[in-house]
Each structure stands twice: as structure tokens, then as C-alpha cells.
Coordinates of C-alpha atoms in Angstrom, one line a residue:
M1 CA 71.4 -56.0 -1.0
S2 CA 72.6 -54.0 1.9
E3 CA 70.6 -51.3 3.9
S4 CA 72.0 -48.0 4.8
D5 CA 70.8 -46.3 7.8
G6 CA 71.7 -43.4 10.2
S7 CA 71.5 -39.7 10.0
A8 CA 74.1 -39.4 7.2
D9 CA 71.6 -41.0 4.9
E10 CA 68.4 -38.9 5.7
S11 CA 69.6 -36.0 3.5
P12 CA 70.3 -38.1 0.3
K13 CA 67.1 -40.0 0.8
L14 CA 65.0 -37.0 1.1
E15 CA 66.8 -35.6 -1.9
L16 CA 66.0 -38.7 -3.8
L17 CA 62.5 -38.7 -2.9
H18 CA 62.1 -35.1 -3.9
E19 CA 63.3 -35.8 -7.3
S20 CA 61.2 -38.8 -8.0
Q21 CA 58.6 -38.6 -10.7
L22 CA 56.1 -40.5 -8.5
L23 CA 56.5 -37.8 -5.7
A24 CA 56.5 -34.8 -7.8
G25 CA 54.6 -31.8 -6.2
L26 CA 54.6 -33.1 -2.7
S27 CA 55.1 -30.9 0.3
R28 CA 58.0 -31.4 2.7
K29 CA 55.7 -32.9 5.4
E30 CA 54.3 -35.4 2.9
L31 CA 57.8 -36.4 1.8
D32 CA 58.7 -36.8 5.4
E33 CA 55.9 -39.5 5.5
V34 CA 57.3 -41.3 2.5
D35 CA 60.9 -41.0 4.1
L36 CA 59.7 -42.8 7.2
A37 CA 58.1 -45.6 5.2
S38 CA 61.2 -46.4 3.2
V39 CA 64.9 -47.5 3.4
M40 CA 67.9 -46.7 1.2
T41 CA 69.7 -49.7 -0.3
R42 CA 72.8 -50.1 -2.6
C43 CA 73.3 -52.9 -4.9
Q44 CA 75.9 -54.2 -7.4
R45 CA 75.6 -54.5 -11.2
G46 CA 73.6 -57.6 -12.3
R47 CA 71.3 -57.6 -9.3
V48 CA 67.8 -59.0 -10.4
F49 CA 65.1 -56.9 -8.4
F50 CA 62.3 -59.1 -9.8
T51 CA 61.4 -61.6 -12.6
A52 CA 58.4 -61.8 -14.8
H53 CA 56.9 -64.4 -12.5
D54 CA 57.5 -62.7 -9.1
E55 CA 54.5 -61.4 -7.1
P56 CA 54.9 -57.7 -7.0
E57 CA 55.2 -56.3 -3.5
T58 CA 57.8 -53.7 -3.6
I59 CA 58.3 -50.2 -5.4
Y60 CA 61.9 -48.9 -6.0
F61 CA 63.0 -45.3 -6.4
L62 CA 66.3 -45.0 -8.1
K63 CA 68.8 -42.3 -7.0
E64 CA 72.1 -43.4 -8.6
G65 CA 73.0 -45.8 -11.4
R66 CA 70.8 -47.3 -14.1
V67 CA 68.3 -50.1 -14.2
R68 CA 67.2 -52.2 -17.3
L69 CA 63.5 -53.5 -17.7
Y70 CA 63.4 -56.2 -20.2
R71 CA 61.4 -59.2 -21.5
S72 CA 62.9 -62.6 -22.1
S73 CA 61.8 -65.4 -24.5
E74 CA 63.8 -68.5 -25.8
G75 CA 67.1 -67.0 -24.7
K76 CA 66.6 -63.6 -26.3
Q77 CA 66.1 -60.4 -24.5
L78 CA 64.4 -57.1 -25.4
T79 CA 65.0 -54.0 -23.4
V80 CA 61.7 -52.1 -22.8
A81 CA 63.1 -49.4 -20.8
L82 CA 66.4 -48.0 -19.2
L83 CA 65.8 -46.1 -15.9
D84 CA 68.0 -43.4 -14.5
R85 CA 68.0 -41.0 -11.4
G86 CA 64.7 -40.1 -10.2
M87 CA 62.7 -42.9 -12.1
I88 CA 60.8 -45.6 -10.5
F89 CA 59.9 -49.1 -11.2
G90 CA 57.8 -51.9 -9.6
E91 CA 54.9 -49.5 -10.0
S92 CA 52.6 -52.4 -11.3
S93 CA 52.4 -53.5 -7.7
L94 CA 50.4 -50.4 -6.8
L95 CA 47.8 -51.2 -9.5
G96 CA 47.2 -54.9 -8.0
Q97 CA 49.0 -56.3 -11.4
S98 CA 51.7 -58.6 -12.1
H99 CA 55.1 -57.5 -13.6
A100 CA 53.5 -58.4 -16.9
G101 CA 56.4 -60.3 -18.2
V102 CA 59.1 -57.9 -17.3
F103 CA 62.4 -58.4 -15.5
A104 CA 64.4 -55.6 -13.5
E105 CA 68.0 -55.9 -13.5
A106 CA 70.6 -53.4 -12.3
D107 CA 72.7 -52.3 -15.4
E108 CA 75.3 -50.9 -13.1
E109 CA 75.8 -50.2 -9.5
C110 CA 72.8 -48.5 -7.9
L111 CA 71.6 -46.5 -5.0
L112 CA 67.8 -47.0 -4.5
C113 CA 65.1 -46.2 -2.0
V114 CA 62.9 -49.1 -1.4
M115 CA 59.3 -49.4 0.1
P116 CA 56.8 -52.2 0.4
T117 CA 53.8 -51.7 -1.7
A118 CA 51.3 -51.8 1.3
K119 CA 53.0 -48.8 2.8
L120 CA 52.8 -46.7 -0.3
S121 CA 49.2 -47.7 -0.9
A122 CA 48.3 -46.6 2.4
L123 CA 50.1 -43.3 1.8
I124 CA 48.1 -42.7 -1.4
T125 CA 44.9 -42.7 0.5
R126 CA 46.2 -39.8 2.5
I127 CA 48.2 -38.0 -0.4
P128 CA 46.1 -38.3 -3.6
R129 CA 48.7 -36.5 -5.4
I130 CA 50.8 -39.7 -5.5
G131 CA 48.0 -41.6 -7.3
L132 CA 47.8 -38.9 -10.0
N133 CA 51.6 -39.1 -10.5
L134 CA 51.3 -42.8 -10.6
L135 CA 48.8 -42.7 -13.6
Q136 CA 51.1 -40.4 -15.4
C137 CA 54.1 -42.7 -14.9
V138 CA 52.2 -45.8 -16.0
G139 CA 50.7 -44.1 -19.0
H140 CA 54.1 -42.8 -20.4
R141 CA 55.6 -46.2 -19.9
L142 CA 52.7 -48.0 -21.6
Q143 CA 52.8 -45.5 -24.4
R144 CA 56.6 -46.2 -24.9
S145 CA 55.9 -50.0 -24.8
Q146 CA 53.3 -49.9 -27.5
E147 CA 55.6 -47.7 -29.6
L148 CA 58.4 -50.2 -29.3
A149 CA 56.2 -53.3 -30.1
E150 CA 55.2 -51.3 -33.3
E151 CA 58.9 -50.6 -34.2
V152 CA 59.9 -54.2 -33.8
A153 CA 57.1 -55.5 -35.7
F154 CA 57.1 -53.1 -38.7
W155 CA 60.4 -51.0 -38.8
S156 CA 63.7 -52.2 -40.4
V157 CA 66.5 -52.7 -38.1
R158 CA 68.5 -49.8 -39.5
R159 CA 65.4 -47.5 -38.7
R160 CA 65.2 -48.8 -35.2
L161 CA 68.9 -48.4 -34.6
A162 CA 68.7 -44.8 -35.8
R163 CA 65.9 -44.1 -33.3
A164 CA 67.7 -45.8 -30.5
I165 CA 70.9 -43.6 -31.2
L166 CA 68.7 -40.5 -31.2
D167 CA 66.8 -41.5 -28.0
L168 CA 70.2 -42.2 -26.3
D169 CA 71.5 -38.8 -27.4
E170 CA 68.4 -37.1 -26.1
R171 CA 69.1 -38.7 -22.6
Y172 CA 73.0 -38.9 -22.3
G173 CA 74.1 -36.8 -25.1
H174 CA 76.5 -33.7 -24.7
P175 CA 78.0 -31.3 -27.3
T176 CA 81.7 -31.7 -28.1
L177 CA 84.2 -29.0 -28.4
D178 CA 84.2 -29.6 -32.4
G179 CA 80.4 -28.9 -32.6
Q180 CA 79.2 -32.7 -32.5
R181 CA 77.4 -34.7 -30.1
I182 CA 78.7 -37.6 -27.9
I183 CA 76.5 -40.0 -26.1
N184 CA 78.3 -39.9 -22.6
R185 CA 77.6 -43.5 -21.6
A186 CA 79.2 -46.6 -23.1
F187 CA 76.9 -49.3 -24.7
T188 CA 78.0 -52.6 -26.1
Q189 CA 76.7 -53.7 -29.5
A190 CA 74.8 -56.5 -27.7
Q191 CA 73.2 -53.9 -25.2
I192 CA 72.1 -51.9 -28.3
A193 CA 70.7 -55.1 -29.9
E194 CA 68.6 -55.9 -27.0
M195 CA 67.2 -52.2 -27.2
I196 CA 66.0 -52.8 -30.6
G197 CA 65.1 -56.5 -30.8
S198 CA 68.0 -57.4 -33.1
T199 CA 71.4 -59.3 -32.9
R200 CA 74.8 -58.2 -32.0
E201 CA 76.0 -59.2 -35.4
T202 CA 73.4 -57.2 -37.3
V203 CA 74.0 -54.1 -35.1
A204 CA 77.7 -54.3 -35.7
D205 CA 77.1 -54.4 -39.5
L206 CA 74.6 -51.5 -39.4
M207 CA 76.9 -49.5 -37.1
G208 CA 79.8 -50.0 -39.6
E209 CA 77.5 -48.7 -42.3
L210 CA 76.6 -45.6 -40.5
R211 CA 80.2 -44.9 -39.7
R212 CA 81.2 -45.3 -43.4
S213 CA 78.4 -42.9 -44.2
E214 CA 79.7 -40.5 -41.7
L215 CA 76.6 -40.4 -39.7
I216 CA 78.2 -41.6 -36.4
D217 CA 81.7 -42.5 -35.1
L218 CA 83.0 -44.3 -32.0
R219 CA 85.3 -42.9 -29.4
K220 CA 86.3 -45.2 -26.4
R221 CA 83.1 -47.0 -26.8
R222 CA 80.9 -44.0 -26.9
I223 CA 78.8 -43.1 -30.0
V224 CA 79.5 -39.8 -31.5
I225 CA 76.9 -38.3 -33.7
L226 CA 78.4 -36.6 -36.6
N227 CA 75.1 -35.9 -38.8
G228 CA 72.0 -35.9 -36.5
A229 CA 70.0 -34.5 -39.2
A230 CA 70.7 -37.6 -41.3
L231 CA 69.9 -39.8 -38.5
R232 CA 66.4 -38.1 -38.0
Q233 CA 65.7 -38.3 -41.7
A234 CA 66.4 -42.0 -41.6
V235 CA 63.8 -42.3 -38.8
L236 CA 61.2 -40.2 -40.6
T237 CA 61.6 -41.5 -44.0
A238 CA 62.9 -45.1 -43.8
P239 CA 60.3 -47.6 -45.5
L240 CA 58.5 -50.2 -43.3
D241 CA 59.6 -53.8 -43.7

């Protein structure tokens, strides 16, 4: 991972810090303090930032790209979160906790702001707002983690797939000229399987069913939602396994 420095990077770094969920509501002076304690870094797809067994000592602010948080067991992976611009990860280090069995990997080329946990901990004592934001971030992520565990345990794969498609639409969806919705990011069947705790083969079969039922279509590896109402109904009314 290479560090970028120099005056040309000051503006983008401050822009990133201003957008970060952890630093929301901070004044320019407070952001300048965070700026001085951090560095900008760029990394390639596939970079592993930490494993489930690493001692947490760094927090990351994501400016560009996408990072995947996942658990791994017996050769299988379960994606627990996809992170985009403005999001943070490694926050468990601020709470004196381990990474709780989670790996973090760059899903595509990323630009990040990186800070040692010790420096941010010192900032929290002077800027309590960061601590309040941290509690919100951790709370939201914990809630989603609990929801995912419940879905994997009790929901049918078809229902989990419908939920995942709607979640991706909420984050990456755009209207098309013909009045439909397209998820403007490409995801492989294997990636989707890892989001819902299934296999690529099962996802392929179920996506084929959804296409034949005219709920979705595929255009250049991107999912097009033809009938969002039917997908939402599948999430709300599908029986538990």
C-alpha cells in the first residue's frame, strides 16, 4: 500500500474526512486535527486490510472504491457488509475489541484515509462528538449483523436473494429510460451467494427463476429490476424455512 503526500492531497483528504460518518458534525478546526493525524493511501483490489485474528490497531476512512467485510469458515465466506465512500472500518479497535472474526478486503481499487487507533483515541478525549458518532456506527453495524444472522438461519434462500437485490438497489440503483431500475454495479453470482450465505449454483438457479417470472433481468452483468413490488412482496410474505 503506497502513501500519497503533498499539498495536492490535502483537499481530497479533508473532503473525505468531512464526508465520513464517524466525523459528521465536526468543525473545520476539529477536522484539521484529524487531518494532521492521518495519511491518504491507495490500494489495489484484493488487498486484505486485516484478518479475523489480527490485533486491531488502525481505523480506515473510505473515499473511493468498495471494501468487503466477511466471515470465513471451512472454506466458505459470508459477506457481512459492503462499504462505500464515506464509510469506516476497523472501528472495533477504538472499543478495545478484536475484529470479532471479521476479515476486511478491497473489493476494488480503493483510496482511503488511515489513522492509528491510538491517535484517534486521543482525539476522542478532546472531541467527544467522535465518540458519539462511533456509538452510532457500531450500533447500526451490529443491528445489520444480527439481522443477517437471523436471515441466514431462518429465511429461505429465495427470500434472502430478494432482500439482497432490494438492498443493492437501494444503494446502487438508478432509474432507466424505460421506467425500470438498474443496479449500477456488477456483481457475480458467487459474490451474491456470499452476501446471502448460499452457493453460486443455487443463486444461479434462483436468478433464472426470477428472470423467467419477469421480476428481474440482466444487462451486461448488472441486475435490472422489472417488478420491484413483487420482490418486496417476496421478502414480506415468503414463509420461513
